[in-house]
């Protein structure tokens, strides 16, 4: 029975087996009961204390137990796992260690506690069970870490002067000093077992690279220390013997701060931390001190906390020194996680499953990058603003060590899903530190964030680009942050950025359509770290702003308007190709003349009002170009309906469009827009071809179509007559829709050689067509553009040309869709009621169209 259990049971705790054996023997017989009442299983062994003392090779550990008052504990009670080192390992330790101790007698009480308690687990685990842990249910092979019996009160340092971080929160303690814990959570060990490494695909080579220790199959290591003798069974637990003395490593933040080669990175990291008074820790320590008078009295214990929503704090220290009374920290100043958090956990995963990682450039690498990179204009690292430094730090901090081992370097992506191009050659062998909460790789390179090289960089770095910067960092739609769009290296962008001081007159399309029009000035409020909007009266005739009448601080309203603005200021691709007209991300047309700092830009609204935006500074970035401009680009403030009705030259076409169509076939509809919208236009860009009045009248004369007067005069007494009238209306509707083309095409735009574009008229039969349009597809028109010459060829084989002699071409329009009709929001007159109503208005979407007059009608049959 004894040998069977020793050789075949691997997963169960042997202490449980003891209970099973005793229970079984009690049922056997009174004689057996009496035997086991006075005898123990032969394999059970002595208690931990007796085993260590009898062996004679653990005199240092026996002294630790005696000196710390654990003699009785390890002699009689408990259920622990002890990772111990023999005297030979201690001899090596005394020859070289970070504490500078040469023999046992030089160990301080705190150091003795650290060695003793860090090597002790609160439960008895066999080596086979170490990779498992219990979290609701048994998790097999997933444990990488385990909490130890170390107490945060074993060592509470008192720091002052240069020992404290160089940020304002520590200044009042710099002279008098402060008792400060580097963290107030438990200190876990890191364990590397075959089962766990196989499960998460960490290789022996990964382990060797991280720890500097050699590993072969089935080895067990605690950090880099090998278990050379395992599962020594004692009455009150197990002893596992290590080849080295297990000294608690620092956490990642401590290591970076203590390493002489990572001081620049450490100082940047320490910008985002503060001391927080812990009343609970202070009380617990002083209660402990009452029973241990050798401990010093401490009236206030602080904890060094980093600014982070993951393990850190999101509020500044308050007037009482705690995190509960201070103001909220801006989310853009939060680290991905607290690098000083000993009990780090990756997301919602258990503490046992993973650690963090940091790729920390050496001081030499940091200096070289600064002197030759985009930050050099700041003069020193200390002058770089916090928001810019935060992007840098975030890029170098990794939430998972498992996904950051050398075998996975080539697959690493940052939080923006951008590759992190670390190579093994970037890390000098031996320049990896495995701390209590993660690994620090010291690199000879800097991995600059995409923010530093993308079209977003001039906004991030700019001193007067806070309006756009605020929006880019704060606009989120589900999981979509606008910043990620601008950081993408897949596309090239042209990004036009109005600087803050020129953001004085945005003509709001909803306010423009009310009885009393208004313009908006956007400005960054430094007190609230948010963008506000001041509303001004606006004169349409003179295009000037009057007195301010209200201020809106509602973030939803402001983001909605800036979203509309920013999407008219981004062009996918370059704008210095020699063409004049380009489409923005929001389907708005911009006209570009010149290049670089000599460039001028006009939106559809600018073309109508005679205004222009000038480029004041141009930047070449890795994914495109950024241009500072001296005025926001103004999009069109007139609909297709309004534009057609404003020109007598369009009157015949406009008259047909405005007729009494049968339900469902109308062209115009009074929707929640500026006036009336074209019903069949969606969130896209279009071209509207308007035949001359003479061409329309000739089409009526040639019976290509009927006029509304003629249609309305048709009799409807019989079914046949009514059907004929319906037919003529449908025929007219299809004729008109054929003049509305998908995609905007411009006179003097880019060269187009026979491109086919769909129109708004659907083909309902299988009759042949020149362009081979199938049934239920939309009829097409062929377009040829060369300079000012634009020729259209229709499905019927006829042609038409854009007329350029009368300036009735390249007319820009925009059909808006709001969340309600503009008049429903009232005019912004300064009253609280009107301001509140206006702040609920929303631009939902829009369609843009460019209008050209042509010399002939377009027909598809």
PDB file of C-alpha atoms in Angstrom, residues 175-339:
ATOM      1  CA  UNK A 175      13.519  66.925   2.474  1.00  0.00           C
ATOM      2  CA  UNK A 176      11.708  65.246   5.333  1.00  0.00           C
ATOM      3  CA  UNK A 177      11.371  61.870   3.629  1.00  0.00           C
ATOM      4  CA  UNK A 178       8.503  59.432   3.367  1.00  0.00           C
ATOM      5  CA  UNK A 179       7.791  55.827   4.373  1.00  0.00           C
ATOM      6  CA  UNK A 180       6.628  54.404   1.089  1.00  0.00           C
ATOM      7  CA  UNK A 181       5.809  50.916  -0.123  1.00  0.00           C
ATOM      8  CA  UNK A 182       6.658  50.313  -3.784  1.00  0.00           C
ATOM      9  CA  UNK A 183       3.438  48.311  -3.895  1.00  0.00           C
ATOM     10  CA  UNK A 184       1.013  46.973  -1.329  1.00  0.00           C
ATOM     11  CA  UNK A 185      -0.011  43.736  -3.014  1.00  0.00           C
ATOM     12  CA  UNK A 186       1.447  40.252  -2.583  1.00  0.00           C
ATOM     13  CA  UNK A 187       4.729  39.187  -4.201  1.00  0.00           C
ATOM     14  CA  UNK A 188       4.205  36.098  -6.362  1.00  0.00           C
ATOM     15  CA  UNK A 189       6.924  33.759  -7.559  1.00  0.00           C
ATOM     16  CA  UNK A 190       7.274  32.927 -11.250  1.00  0.00           C
ATOM     17  CA  UNK A 191       7.449  29.213 -11.941  1.00  0.00           C
ATOM     18  CA  UNK A 192       8.386  27.460 -15.170  1.00  0.00           C
ATOM     19  CA  UNK A 193       7.159  23.893 -15.485  1.00  0.00           C
ATOM     20  CA  UNK A 194       7.007  21.661 -18.527  1.00  0.00           C
ATOM     21  CA  UNK A 195       3.237  21.400 -18.483  1.00  0.00           C
ATOM     22  CA  UNK A 196       2.663  25.137 -18.302  1.00  0.00           C
ATOM     23  CA  UNK A 197       5.315  25.989 -20.891  1.00  0.00           C
ATOM     24  CA  UNK A 198       3.925  23.421 -23.319  1.00  0.00           C
ATOM     25  CA  UNK A 199       0.428  24.808 -22.872  1.00  0.00           C
ATOM     26  CA  UNK A 200       1.366  28.418 -23.642  1.00  0.00           C
ATOM     27  CA  UNK A 201       4.082  27.511 -26.169  1.00  0.00           C
ATOM     28  CA  UNK A 202       7.056  28.985 -24.322  1.00  0.00           C
ATOM     29  CA  UNK A 203      10.187  27.260 -25.542  1.00  0.00           C
ATOM     30  CA  UNK A 204      13.327  26.290 -23.626  1.00  0.00           C
ATOM     31  CA  UNK A 205      15.145  28.863 -25.744  1.00  0.00           C
ATOM     32  CA  UNK A 206      12.648  31.544 -24.635  1.00  0.00           C
ATOM     33  CA  UNK A 207      13.302  30.609 -21.027  1.00  0.00           C
ATOM     34  CA  UNK A 208      17.067  30.636 -21.478  1.00  0.00           C
ATOM     35  CA  UNK A 209      16.939  34.065 -23.141  1.00  0.00           C
ATOM     36  CA  UNK A 210      14.763  35.596 -20.406  1.00  0.00           C
ATOM     37  CA  UNK A 211      16.403  34.106 -17.327  1.00  0.00           C
ATOM     38  CA  UNK A 212      19.952  33.410 -18.480  1.00  0.00           C
ATOM     39  CA  UNK A 213      19.589  29.884 -17.080  1.00  0.00           C
ATOM     40  CA  UNK A 214      19.820  26.671 -19.061  1.00  0.00           C
ATOM     41  CA  UNK A 215      16.759  24.462 -19.137  1.00  0.00           C
ATOM     42  CA  UNK A 216      16.080  20.970 -20.454  1.00  0.00           C
ATOM     43  CA  UNK A 217      12.843  19.049 -20.734  1.00  0.00           C
ATOM     44  CA  UNK A 218      10.893  18.495 -17.486  1.00  0.00           C
ATOM     45  CA  UNK A 219      13.033  20.890 -15.442  1.00  0.00           C
ATOM     46  CA  UNK A 220      11.265  23.094 -12.920  1.00  0.00           C
ATOM     47  CA  UNK A 221      12.544  26.592 -12.222  1.00  0.00           C
ATOM     48  CA  UNK A 222      11.476  29.301  -9.820  1.00  0.00           C
ATOM     49  CA  UNK A 223      12.402  32.387 -11.790  1.00  0.00           C
ATOM     50  CA  UNK A 224      15.848  31.251 -13.009  1.00  0.00           C
ATOM     51  CA  UNK A 225      16.601  28.987 -10.047  1.00  0.00           C
ATOM     52  CA  UNK A 226      16.410  25.272 -10.770  1.00  0.00           C
ATOM     53  CA  UNK A 227      14.636  22.817  -8.478  1.00  0.00           C
ATOM     54  CA  UNK A 228      17.365  20.199  -7.965  1.00  0.00           C
ATOM     55  CA  UNK A 229      15.460  18.085  -5.477  1.00  0.00           C
ATOM     56  CA  UNK A 230      11.693  18.044  -5.440  1.00  0.00           C
ATOM     57  CA  UNK A 231       8.749  16.783  -3.389  1.00  0.00           C
ATOM     58  CA  UNK A 232      10.546  15.990  -0.112  1.00  0.00           C
ATOM     59  CA  UNK A 233       7.509  14.859   1.840  1.00  0.00           C
ATOM     60  CA  UNK A 234       7.140  16.059   5.409  1.00  0.00           C
ATOM     61  CA  UNK A 235       4.312  15.958   7.908  1.00  0.00           C
ATOM     62  CA  UNK A 236       3.417  19.589   7.343  1.00  0.00           C
ATOM     63  CA  UNK A 237       4.207  20.066   3.667  1.00  0.00           C
ATOM     64  CA  UNK A 238       6.844  19.703   1.000  1.00  0.00           C
ATOM     65  CA  UNK A 239      10.406  20.912   0.617  1.00  0.00           C
ATOM     66  CA  UNK A 240      11.826  21.648  -2.834  1.00  0.00           C
ATOM     67  CA  UNK A 241      15.534  22.379  -2.979  1.00  0.00           C
ATOM     68  CA  UNK A 242      16.802  25.118  -5.311  1.00  0.00           C
ATOM     69  CA  UNK A 243      20.287  25.453  -6.741  1.00  0.00           C
ATOM     70  CA  UNK A 244      20.452  29.092  -5.604  1.00  0.00           C
ATOM     71  CA  UNK A 245      19.193  31.203  -2.732  1.00  0.00           C
ATOM     72  CA  UNK A 246      15.800  32.591  -3.791  1.00  0.00           C
ATOM     73  CA  UNK A 247      15.936  36.357  -3.287  1.00  0.00           C
ATOM     74  CA  UNK A 248      12.768  38.349  -4.099  1.00  0.00           C
ATOM     75  CA  UNK A 249      13.311  40.221  -7.368  1.00  0.00           C
ATOM     76  CA  UNK A 250      12.130  43.775  -7.803  1.00  0.00           C
ATOM     77  CA  UNK A 251       9.059  44.671  -9.792  1.00  0.00           C
ATOM     78  CA  UNK A 252       9.599  46.121 -13.255  1.00  0.00           C
ATOM     79  CA  UNK A 253       9.328  49.765 -12.191  1.00  0.00           C
ATOM     80  CA  UNK A 254      11.856  49.246  -9.392  1.00  0.00           C
ATOM     81  CA  UNK A 255      14.323  47.547 -11.689  1.00  0.00           C
ATOM     82  CA  UNK A 256      14.140  50.240 -14.365  1.00  0.00           C
ATOM     83  CA  UNK A 257      14.672  52.881 -11.684  1.00  0.00           C
ATOM     84  CA  UNK A 258      17.611  51.076 -10.098  1.00  0.00           C
ATOM     85  CA  UNK A 259      19.395  50.152 -13.325  1.00  0.00           C
ATOM     86  CA  UNK A 260      22.060  52.749 -14.208  1.00  0.00           C
ATOM     87  CA  UNK A 261      21.483  52.187 -17.948  1.00  0.00           C
ATOM     88  CA  UNK A 262      17.729  52.907 -17.995  1.00  0.00           C
ATOM     89  CA  UNK A 263      17.526  56.190 -16.131  1.00  0.00           C
ATOM     90  CA  UNK A 264      15.968  58.231 -18.942  1.00  0.00           C
ATOM     91  CA  UNK A 265      13.087  55.791 -19.420  1.00  0.00           C
ATOM     92  CA  UNK A 266      12.627  55.535 -15.660  1.00  0.00           C
ATOM     93  CA  UNK A 267      12.303  59.292 -15.271  1.00  0.00           C
ATOM     94  CA  UNK A 268       9.702  59.385 -18.035  1.00  0.00           C
ATOM     95  CA  UNK A 269       7.792  56.568 -16.346  1.00  0.00           C
ATOM     96  CA  UNK A 270       7.949  58.303 -12.981  1.00  0.00           C
ATOM     97  CA  UNK A 271       6.172  61.355 -14.340  1.00  0.00           C
ATOM     98  CA  UNK A 272       3.009  59.305 -14.045  1.00  0.00           C
ATOM     99  CA  UNK A 273       3.026  58.261 -10.397  1.00  0.00           C
ATOM    100  CA  UNK A 274       2.381  59.736  -6.987  1.00  0.00           C
ATOM    101  CA  UNK A 275       2.529  58.763  -3.283  1.00  0.00           C
ATOM    102  CA  UNK A 276      -0.841  57.810  -1.831  1.00  0.00           C
ATOM    103  CA  UNK A 277      -1.502  57.640   1.885  1.00  0.00           C
ATOM    104  CA  UNK A 278      -2.730  54.173   2.842  1.00  0.00           C
ATOM    105  CA  UNK A 279      -4.655  54.396   6.068  1.00  0.00           C
ATOM    106  CA  UNK A 280      -5.339  50.671   6.002  1.00  0.00           C
ATOM    107  CA  UNK A 281      -1.678  49.734   5.661  1.00  0.00           C
ATOM    108  CA  UNK A 282      -0.710  52.225   8.352  1.00  0.00           C
ATOM    109  CA  UNK A 283      -3.242  50.764  10.784  1.00  0.00           C
ATOM    110  CA  UNK A 284      -2.293  47.155  10.012  1.00  0.00           C
ATOM    111  CA  UNK A 285       1.407  47.860  10.415  1.00  0.00           C
ATOM    112  CA  UNK A 286       0.993  49.602  13.764  1.00  0.00           C
ATOM    113  CA  UNK A 287      -1.135  46.762  15.091  1.00  0.00           C
ATOM    114  CA  UNK A 288       1.661  44.420  14.040  1.00  0.00           C
ATOM    115  CA  UNK A 289       4.219  46.674  15.703  1.00  0.00           C
ATOM    116  CA  UNK A 290       2.471  46.327  19.057  1.00  0.00           C
ATOM    117  CA  UNK A 291       3.396  42.639  19.049  1.00  0.00           C
ATOM    118  CA  UNK A 292       6.831  43.162  17.542  1.00  0.00           C
ATOM    119  CA  UNK A 293       8.454  46.014  19.372  1.00  0.00           C
ATOM    120  CA  UNK A 294      11.635  45.603  17.341  1.00  0.00           C
ATOM    121  CA  UNK A 295       9.734  47.233  14.464  1.00  0.00           C
ATOM    122  CA  UNK A 296       9.920  51.043  14.257  1.00  0.00           C
ATOM    123  CA  UNK A 297       6.810  53.147  14.830  1.00  0.00           C
ATOM    124  CA  UNK A 298       5.517  54.700  11.583  1.00  0.00           C
ATOM    125  CA  UNK A 299       2.712  57.234  11.702  1.00  0.00           C
ATOM    126  CA  UNK A 300       1.929  57.299   7.957  1.00  0.00           C
ATOM    127  CA  UNK A 301       2.610  54.714   5.272  1.00  0.00           C
ATOM    128  CA  UNK A 302       2.299  55.717   1.632  1.00  0.00           C
ATOM    129  CA  UNK A 303       2.165  53.568  -1.478  1.00  0.00           C
ATOM    130  CA  UNK A 304       3.765  54.512  -4.769  1.00  0.00           C
ATOM    131  CA  UNK A 305       1.037  54.131  -7.394  1.00  0.00           C
ATOM    132  CA  UNK A 306       1.229  54.672 -11.128  1.00  0.00           C
ATOM    133  CA  UNK A 307      -1.535  56.322 -13.132  1.00  0.00           C
ATOM    134  CA  UNK A 308      -3.405  53.495 -14.808  1.00  0.00           C
ATOM    135  CA  UNK A 309      -6.826  51.894 -14.881  1.00  0.00           C
ATOM    136  CA  UNK A 310      -5.093  48.492 -14.709  1.00  0.00           C
ATOM    137  CA  UNK A 311      -3.697  47.971 -11.233  1.00  0.00           C
ATOM    138  CA  UNK A 312      -3.000  51.664 -10.688  1.00  0.00           C
ATOM    139  CA  UNK A 313      -5.018  54.766  -9.883  1.00  0.00           C
ATOM    140  CA  UNK A 314      -7.191  57.057 -11.984  1.00  0.00           C
ATOM    141  CA  UNK A 315      -7.386  59.952  -9.510  1.00  0.00           C
ATOM    142  CA  UNK A 316      -4.701  62.305  -8.243  1.00  0.00           C
ATOM    143  CA  UNK A 317      -3.855  62.371  -4.510  1.00  0.00           C
ATOM    144  CA  UNK A 318      -6.413  64.466  -2.676  1.00  0.00           C
ATOM    145  CA  UNK A 319      -5.928  66.929   0.142  1.00  0.00           C
ATOM    146  CA  UNK A 320      -5.800  64.045   2.634  1.00  0.00           C
ATOM    147  CA  UNK A 321      -3.221  62.207   0.560  1.00  0.00           C
ATOM    148  CA  UNK A 322      -5.573  59.413  -0.520  1.00  0.00           C
ATOM    149  CA  UNK A 323      -6.830  58.528  -3.991  1.00  0.00           C
ATOM    150  CA  UNK A 324     -10.443  59.020  -2.977  1.00  0.00           C
ATOM    151  CA  UNK A 325     -10.481  62.806  -2.682  1.00  0.00           C
ATOM    152  CA  UNK A 326      -8.386  63.879  -5.664  1.00  0.00           C
ATOM    153  CA  UNK A 327      -9.474  64.904  -9.145  1.00  0.00           C
ATOM    154  CA  UNK A 328      -9.755  62.506 -12.055  1.00  0.00           C
ATOM    155  CA  UNK A 329      -6.688  61.918 -14.206  1.00  0.00           C
ATOM    156  CA  UNK A 330      -7.155  62.564 -17.910  1.00  0.00           C
ATOM    157  CA  UNK A 331      -7.428  59.208 -19.670  1.00  0.00           C
ATOM    158  CA  UNK A 332      -4.719  60.205 -22.155  1.00  0.00           C
ATOM    159  CA  UNK A 333      -2.276  60.284 -19.225  1.00  0.00           C
ATOM    160  CA  UNK A 334      -2.939  56.721 -18.077  1.00  0.00           C
ATOM    161  CA  UNK A 335      -0.364  53.972 -18.566  1.00  0.00           C
ATOM    162  CA  UNK A 336      -1.469  50.587 -19.974  1.00  0.00           C
ATOM    163  CA  UNK A 337      -0.861  49.097 -16.530  1.00  0.00           C
ATOM    164  CA  UNK A 338       0.889  49.904 -13.254  1.00  0.00           C
ATOM    165  CA  UNK A 339       4.503  48.674 -13.754  1.00  0.00           C
TER     166      UNK A 339
END
